[in-house]
Amino acid sequence: MTSRSRDLPGAQPRMHARTADLLAARIADGSLPPGTALFESRLAALLGTSRGPTRQALARLEAQGLVRRAEGRGYVVAGAARRPGAALLVGLDGLRLAPSASWERVYAEVERAIVARMAFATWRVVETDLARHHGVSRTVAREVIARLHQRGLLRRDDRARWYAPALTAAHVGELYEVRALLEPAALTAAAPRLPAGFASGLRTRVAAAMMRAEILDGAELDELEADLHVRLLGHCPNATLMEAVRLHQSLLVAHSFLYAWVPRLFPAEPFLPEHLAVLTPLEAGKVAESAEALRRHLRDSLARAVARIEQVKRAPQPPALPYLRSVP
């Protein structure tokens, strides 16, 4: 999730700031010329970072006018391109910001494993078995668990044990109820801090997606969800509010799985016009109207989320893993 934490004077710059500075330098010296395609996942792999800092770095560069949204996925370096859509990476070959942290090497696999099973049951996560299964230390396993908690996927019971709650209709309903309270407040606080043209860019992106709504794939839908619920709200300056928002957005993580596994439920995703209804008044400076549209969108999204989860439950359950124990 997007973090609003700031760099401290005199401290080592945070990874997203270092990533943004590196890319800005490569754009300035022509190593990444106008039209170069920049994809979050590929950049993260090349630079040895996780996707979170890379996402923040690209958002910062967009605010500075150095990159712009591509019509499909990702970004492109701004300016007149000699070869539009040129492939990334000539200017970044062999360059890494830092070696990947040990927890990053196993995190994505653990996250996918848990999300793929949350539709079927509640699962207790056993730290020692997680470490043994992946051949890492307990310190690394503990860090993975902490990151899963930050993402809203894990909770702690009254005996201090970690568990992933099942995506039941009741639990999903609670998540959406809290999100409908918190996210409009975050949008209201974020609105005055949005870079010039930010809301307009998101609205244009949604409008373009609606023109090809019947053929959008899961990754594109996931990116459009992140535009509104992560990148836009990430401009909220209230760190405590944003921490609460992130803790209740576990379904944003699950959506990546649900969009990939569940057959298309609708000819075109209903959230697209709902996002447009949020962004259009925001672009016009009507923040209260935009916040109310976001509240309606979250209310209407609940039934669709439950329907997707119910479809997943009809599929064969993934195989057992030694570090996940079903909770009756």
Tab-separated table of C-alpha atoms in Angstrom, residues 255-265 269 304-305 307-314:
chain	number	residue	atom	x	y	z
A	255	HIS	CA	-8.993	-8.742	-5.927
A	256	SER	CA	-5.830	-9.562	-7.895
A	257	PHE	CA	-6.554	-13.209	-7.202
A	258	LEU	CA	-10.321	-12.932	-7.658
A	259	TYR	CA	-10.079	-11.150	-11.015
A	260	ALA	CA	-7.729	-13.848	-12.281
A	261	TRP	CA	-9.651	-16.877	-10.985
A	262	VAL	CA	-13.306	-15.936	-11.221
A	263	PRO	CA	-15.011	-15.977	-14.610
A	264	ARG	CA	-16.223	-12.580	-15.735
A	265	LEU	CA	-19.435	-11.892	-13.836
A	269	GLU	CA	-17.030	-4.197	-14.754
A	304	ARG	CA	-20.079	-8.043	-6.146
A	305	ALA	CA	-17.169	-8.967	-3.884
A	307	ALA	CA	-20.428	-13.011	-5.422
A	308	ARG	CA	-16.830	-13.444	-6.601
A	309	ILE	CA	-15.826	-15.131	-3.364
A	310	GLU	CA	-18.773	-17.524	-3.594
A	311	GLN	CA	-17.653	-18.513	-7.079
A	312	VAL	CA	-14.126	-19.219	-5.845
A	313	LYS	CA	-15.564	-21.521	-3.187
A	314	ARG	CA	-17.022	-23.715	-5.920
